Tab-separated table of C-alpha atoms and ligand atoms in Angstrom:
chain	number	residue	atom	x	y	z
A	1	MET	CA	-16.408	-10.494	-19.213
A	2	SER	CA	-15.800	-6.793	-18.981
A	3	ALA	CA	-12.706	-6.669	-16.781
A	4	GLU	CA	-9.939	-9.215	-17.266
A	5	LYS	CA	-6.920	-7.376	-16.011
A	6	GLY	CA	-6.115	-7.194	-12.325
A	7	LEU	CA	-5.999	-3.716	-10.843
A	8	LEU	CA	-2.845	-2.468	-9.198
A	9	VAL	CA	-4.225	-0.957	-5.999
A	10	VAL	CA	-1.857	1.136	-3.910
A	11	VAL	CA	-2.900	1.971	-0.361
A	12	SER	CA	-0.815	4.365	1.691
A	13	GLY	CA	-1.613	4.878	5.325
A	14	PRO	CA	0.564	6.959	7.604
A	15	ALA	CA	1.679	5.282	10.835
A	16	GLY	CA	-1.406	4.744	12.970
A	17	SER	CA	-3.911	4.943	10.116
A	18	GLY	CA	-5.192	1.517	11.058
A	19	LYS	CA	-4.145	-0.119	7.793
A	20	GLY	CA	-3.254	-3.257	9.753
A	21	THR	CA	-6.938	-3.513	10.720
A	22	VAL	CA	-8.561	-2.267	7.528
A	23	LEU	CA	-6.522	-4.083	4.859
A	24	PRO	CA	-7.098	-7.627	6.214
A	25	LYS	CA	-10.824	-6.859	5.941
A	26	VAL	CA	-10.323	-5.871	2.295
A	27	MET	CA	-8.329	-9.044	1.662
A	28	ALA	CA	-11.022	-11.163	3.339
A	29	ALA	CA	-13.528	-10.005	0.721
A	30	GLY	CA	-11.606	-12.029	-1.896
A	31	GLY	CA	-10.337	-11.105	-5.355
A	32	PHE	CA	-7.140	-9.566	-4.002
A	33	ARG	CA	-3.602	-10.736	-3.496
A	34	PHE	CA	-1.301	-8.903	-1.146
A	35	SER	CA	2.197	-7.998	-2.300
A	36	VAL	CA	4.777	-9.037	0.310
A	37	SER	CA	7.405	-6.281	0.283
A	38	ALA	CA	11.109	-6.630	0.904
A	39	THR	CA	12.694	-4.581	3.684
A	40	THR	CA	15.944	-4.137	5.550
A	41	ARG	CA	14.206	-3.326	8.842
A	42	ALA	CA	14.258	-5.983	11.557
A	43	PRO	CA	11.146	-8.120	12.058
A	44	ARG	CA	8.871	-6.990	14.900
A	45	PRO	CA	7.632	-9.567	17.390
A	46	GLY	CA	4.980	-11.688	15.724
A	47	GLU	CA	6.136	-10.918	12.185
A	48	ALA	CA	7.338	-13.734	9.953
A	49	ASP	CA	9.682	-13.780	6.975
A	50	GLY	CA	7.768	-14.228	3.724
A	51	VAL	CA	4.455	-13.322	5.406
A	52	ASN	CA	4.782	-9.698	6.593
A	53	TYR	CA	7.955	-8.932	4.633
A	54	HIS	CA	10.902	-10.577	2.982
A	55	TYR	CA	13.637	-9.495	5.409
A	56	LEU	CA	16.876	-8.732	3.568
A	57	THR	CA	20.299	-7.357	4.474
A	58	ARG	CA	21.251	-4.006	2.925
A	59	GLU	CA	23.665	-5.816	0.606
A	60	ALA	CA	20.992	-8.245	-0.572
A	61	PHE	CA	18.496	-5.404	-1.065
A	62	GLU	CA	20.966	-3.328	-3.064
A	63	ALA	CA	21.770	-6.354	-5.219
A	64	ARG	CA	18.036	-6.736	-5.980
A	65	ILE	CA	17.826	-3.046	-6.942
A	66	ALA	CA	20.871	-3.395	-9.216
A	67	ALA	CA	19.328	-6.465	-10.857
A	68	GLY	CA	16.148	-4.478	-11.651
A	69	ASP	CA	14.080	-6.778	-9.424
A	70	MET	CA	12.144	-3.990	-7.680
A	71	LEU	CA	8.962	-2.543	-9.161
A	72	GLU	CA	9.550	0.418	-6.816
A	73	TYR	CA	11.555	1.010	-3.689
A	74	THR	CA	12.344	3.755	-1.221
A	75	THR	CA	14.098	4.456	2.040
A	76	TYR	CA	11.838	5.107	4.984
A	77	CYS	CA	13.128	6.004	8.464
A	78	GLY	CA	16.566	4.646	7.554
A	79	ASN	CA	15.544	1.340	5.978
A	80	TYR	CA	14.908	0.152	2.439
A	81	TYR	CA	11.410	-0.990	1.484
A	82	GLY	CA	10.483	-2.284	-1.960
A	83	THR	CA	7.980	-4.248	-4.033
A	84	PRO	CA	9.378	-7.353	-5.743
A	85	LYS	CA	8.565	-6.962	-9.440
A	86	LYS	CA	8.211	-10.596	-10.563
A	87	GLU	CA	5.672	-11.502	-7.896
A	88	ALA	CA	3.600	-8.404	-8.640
A	89	GLU	CA	3.479	-8.932	-12.390
A	90	ALA	CA	2.625	-12.617	-11.998
A	91	VAL	CA	-0.415	-11.750	-9.851
A	92	LEU	CA	-1.702	-9.060	-12.221
A	93	ALA	CA	-1.457	-11.486	-15.132
A	94	THR	CA	-3.927	-13.811	-13.350
A	95	GLY	CA	-6.614	-11.069	-13.320
A	96	CYS	CA	-6.459	-10.759	-9.533
A	97	ASN	CA	-6.231	-7.290	-7.990
A	98	LEU	CA	-2.879	-6.667	-6.369
A	99	LEU	CA	-2.792	-4.669	-3.153
A	100	LEU	CA	0.396	-2.749	-2.402
A	101	GLU	CA	0.590	-1.207	1.039
A	102	ILE	CA	3.388	1.314	0.552
A	103	GLU	CA	4.376	4.834	1.580
A	104	VAL	CA	3.899	8.011	-0.472
A	105	GLU	CA	7.146	8.143	-2.433
A	106	GLY	CA	6.749	4.540	-3.563
A	107	ALA	CA	3.132	5.275	-4.487
A	108	ALA	CA	4.201	8.200	-6.691
A	109	ASN	CA	6.816	5.993	-8.377
A	110	VAL	CA	4.247	3.266	-9.035
A	111	LYS	CA	1.916	5.816	-10.646
A	112	LYS	CA	4.738	6.986	-12.925
A	113	ALA	CA	5.608	3.451	-14.038
A	114	TYR	CA	1.982	2.201	-14.099
A	115	PRO	CA	-0.390	5.106	-14.864
A	116	ASP	CA	-3.369	2.717	-14.536
A	117	ALA	CA	-2.579	2.105	-10.870
A	118	LEU	CA	-5.255	3.200	-8.410
A	119	LEU	CA	-3.928	5.254	-5.493
A	120	ILE	CA	-5.855	5.316	-2.219
A	121	MET	CA	-4.806	7.206	0.911
A	122	LEU	CA	-6.116	5.882	4.215
A	123	LEU	CA	-6.257	8.617	6.843
A	124	PRO	CA	-5.941	7.985	10.587
A	125	PRO	CA	-8.705	9.064	12.987
A	126	SER	CA	-6.330	11.702	14.426
A	127	PHE	CA	-2.657	12.264	15.132
A	128	ALA	CA	-3.260	11.920	18.881
A	129	VAL	CA	-4.728	8.447	18.448
A	130	GLU	CA	-1.845	7.609	16.175
A	131	GLU	CA	0.753	8.699	18.718
A	132	ALA	CA	-0.896	6.718	21.507
A	133	ARG	CA	-1.029	3.630	19.319
A	134	LEU	CA	2.638	3.878	18.340
A	135	ARG	CA	3.655	4.232	21.994
A	136	GLY	CA	1.311	1.432	23.020
A	137	ARG	CA	2.985	-0.883	20.526
A	138	GLY	CA	6.172	-0.407	22.559
A	139	THR	CA	8.448	-1.689	19.796
A	140	GLU	CA	10.191	1.592	18.900
A	141	SER	CA	12.479	4.005	20.748
A	142	GLU	CA	11.315	7.568	21.486
A	143	GLU	CA	13.528	8.850	18.673
A	144	LYS	CA	12.024	6.411	16.181
A	145	ILE	CA	8.484	7.265	17.309
A	146	LYS	CA	9.199	10.979	16.728
A	147	ALA	CA	10.600	10.241	13.251
A	148	ARG	CA	7.551	8.148	12.386
A	149	LEU	CA	5.147	10.866	13.581
A	150	ALA	CA	6.952	13.525	11.527
A	151	GLN	CA	6.848	11.185	8.539
A	152	ALA	CA	3.131	10.567	9.119
A	153	ARG	CA	2.380	14.301	8.973
A	154	HIS	CA	4.418	14.598	5.772
A	155	GLU	CA	2.509	11.675	4.242
A	156	VAL	CA	-0.900	13.142	5.095
A	157	GLU	CA	0.110	16.312	3.241
A	158	GLN	CA	0.487	14.223	0.074
A	159	ALA	CA	-3.147	13.075	0.161
A	160	PRO	CA	-4.236	15.405	-2.698
A	161	LEU	CA	-1.969	13.430	-5.074
A	162	TYR	CA	-4.049	10.304	-4.523
A	163	ASP	CA	-7.058	9.223	-6.583
A	164	TYR	CA	-9.156	8.638	-3.456
A	165	ILE	CA	-9.024	9.437	0.246
A	166	VAL	CA	-10.615	6.979	2.683
A	167	TYR	CA	-11.262	8.092	6.256
A	168	ASN	CA	-10.671	5.489	8.925
A	169	ARG	CA	-12.716	7.189	11.634
A	170	ASP	CA	-12.472	5.875	15.167
A	171	GLY	CA	-14.267	2.530	15.413
A	172	GLU	CA	-15.223	2.550	11.713
A	173	ALA	CA	-12.664	0.200	10.211
A	174	ASP	CA	-15.447	-1.853	8.585
A	175	ARG	CA	-16.695	1.269	6.840
A	176	ALA	CA	-13.175	2.134	5.608
A	177	ALA	CA	-12.729	-1.397	4.211
A	178	GLU	CA	-16.134	-1.165	2.486
A	179	ASP	CA	-15.143	2.170	0.966
A	180	ILE	CA	-11.946	0.650	-0.480
A	181	LEU	CA	-13.909	-2.290	-1.896
A	182	ALA	CA	-16.501	0.069	-3.419
A	183	ILE	CA	-13.779	2.175	-5.053
A	184	VAL	CA	-12.057	-0.867	-6.561
A	185	ARG	CA	-15.348	-2.334	-7.765
A	186	ALA	CA	-16.314	0.888	-9.519
A	187	GLU	CA	-12.831	1.415	-10.960
A	188	ARG	CA	-12.856	-2.053	-12.528
A	189	LEU	CA	-16.039	-1.070	-14.358
A	190	ARG	CA	-14.717	2.224	-15.716
A	191	THR	CA	-15.146	2.539	-19.471
A	192	VAL	CA	-11.604	3.747	-19.950
A	193	ARG	CA	-10.223	0.607	-18.299
A	194	ASN	CA	-12.385	-1.618	-20.519
A	195	PRO	CA	-12.377	-0.164	-24.042
A	196	ASP	CA	-13.785	-3.389	-25.580
A	197	ALA	CA	-16.299	-4.057	-22.827
A	198	VAL	CA	-19.504	-3.714	-24.847
A	199	GLN	CA	-18.252	-5.751	-27.799
A	200	ASN	CA	-16.991	-8.486	-25.484
A	201	TYR	CA	-20.201	-8.490	-23.486
A	202	PHE	CA	-22.364	-9.219	-26.532
A	203	ALA	CA	-19.892	-11.510	-28.277
B	1	5GP	P1	6.567	-0.572	8.676
B	1	5GP	O1	8.014	-0.516	9.051
B	1	5GP	O2	5.691	0.131	9.690
B	1	5GP	O3	6.092	-1.985	8.400
B	1	5GP	O4	6.391	0.216	7.301
B	1	5GP	C1	6.851	1.519	7.187
B	1	5GP	C2	6.298	2.158	5.920
B	1	5GP	O5	6.840	1.499	4.786
B	1	5GP	C3	4.777	2.055	5.793
B	1	5GP	O6	4.274	3.334	5.409
B	1	5GP	C4	4.579	1.064	4.679
B	1	5GP	O7	3.400	1.345	3.952
B	1	5GP	C5	5.817	1.301	3.846
B	1	5GP	N1	6.156	0.167	2.972
B	1	5GP	C6	6.031	-1.149	3.231
B	1	5GP	N2	6.428	-1.869	2.177
B	1	5GP	C7	6.803	-0.992	1.217
B	1	5GP	C8	7.290	-1.131	-0.140
B	1	5GP	O8	7.445	-2.222	-0.688
B	1	5GP	N3	7.577	0.016	-0.804
B	1	5GP	C9	7.402	1.246	-0.252
B	1	5GP	N4	7.678	2.301	-1.012
B	1	5GP	N5	6.944	1.421	1.004
B	1	5GP	C10	6.643	0.315	1.731
């Protein structure tokens, strides 16, 4: 086999990028595990502890940081978000790709700690669509929506730091998911990721 190690795949999508539609399609293709992040934000209706996030108090989150349990973490719109380290490393050791859906600062920190990580930015169809979607969700106050939109614009500006940009054009979520799968498939075959590939292949 040419590729034994799982790839650490980081996908950042500003609010409204449609990552909630695109990433389940990527997961459905198989070969990926999704990293369940920890957060101090409250669950939204329909979200479940251990499925969407591990919901922690600030004290519990800070204790996990102090214990070195977070592969990366950040504060986003007033709440902590982080990737539990043990779970992530266990998945990668199985050879499965690990998908982290995290914001830009966390992505940059992952790249520093794991230079092999693959960074993909998913772009929304437009900011107008994004704003309408956030309001339609009806779960956030006006002030929070404004903060999220400002954050989204900031995140889009970071796109050049990513290895790949995937465009989630209106009504083309399938295409965006296929693009992510194509990127990961090609990356797993890169010579530099598999220095012993030829020898192993003919062994
Ligand atoms: P939301 O509150 O909408 O679920 O997530 C807000 C932002 O936090 C999103 O951009 C999401 O990608 C990011 N996020 C979720 N989990 C993590 C994490 O573990 N680490 C970091 N750095 N960002 C995260």
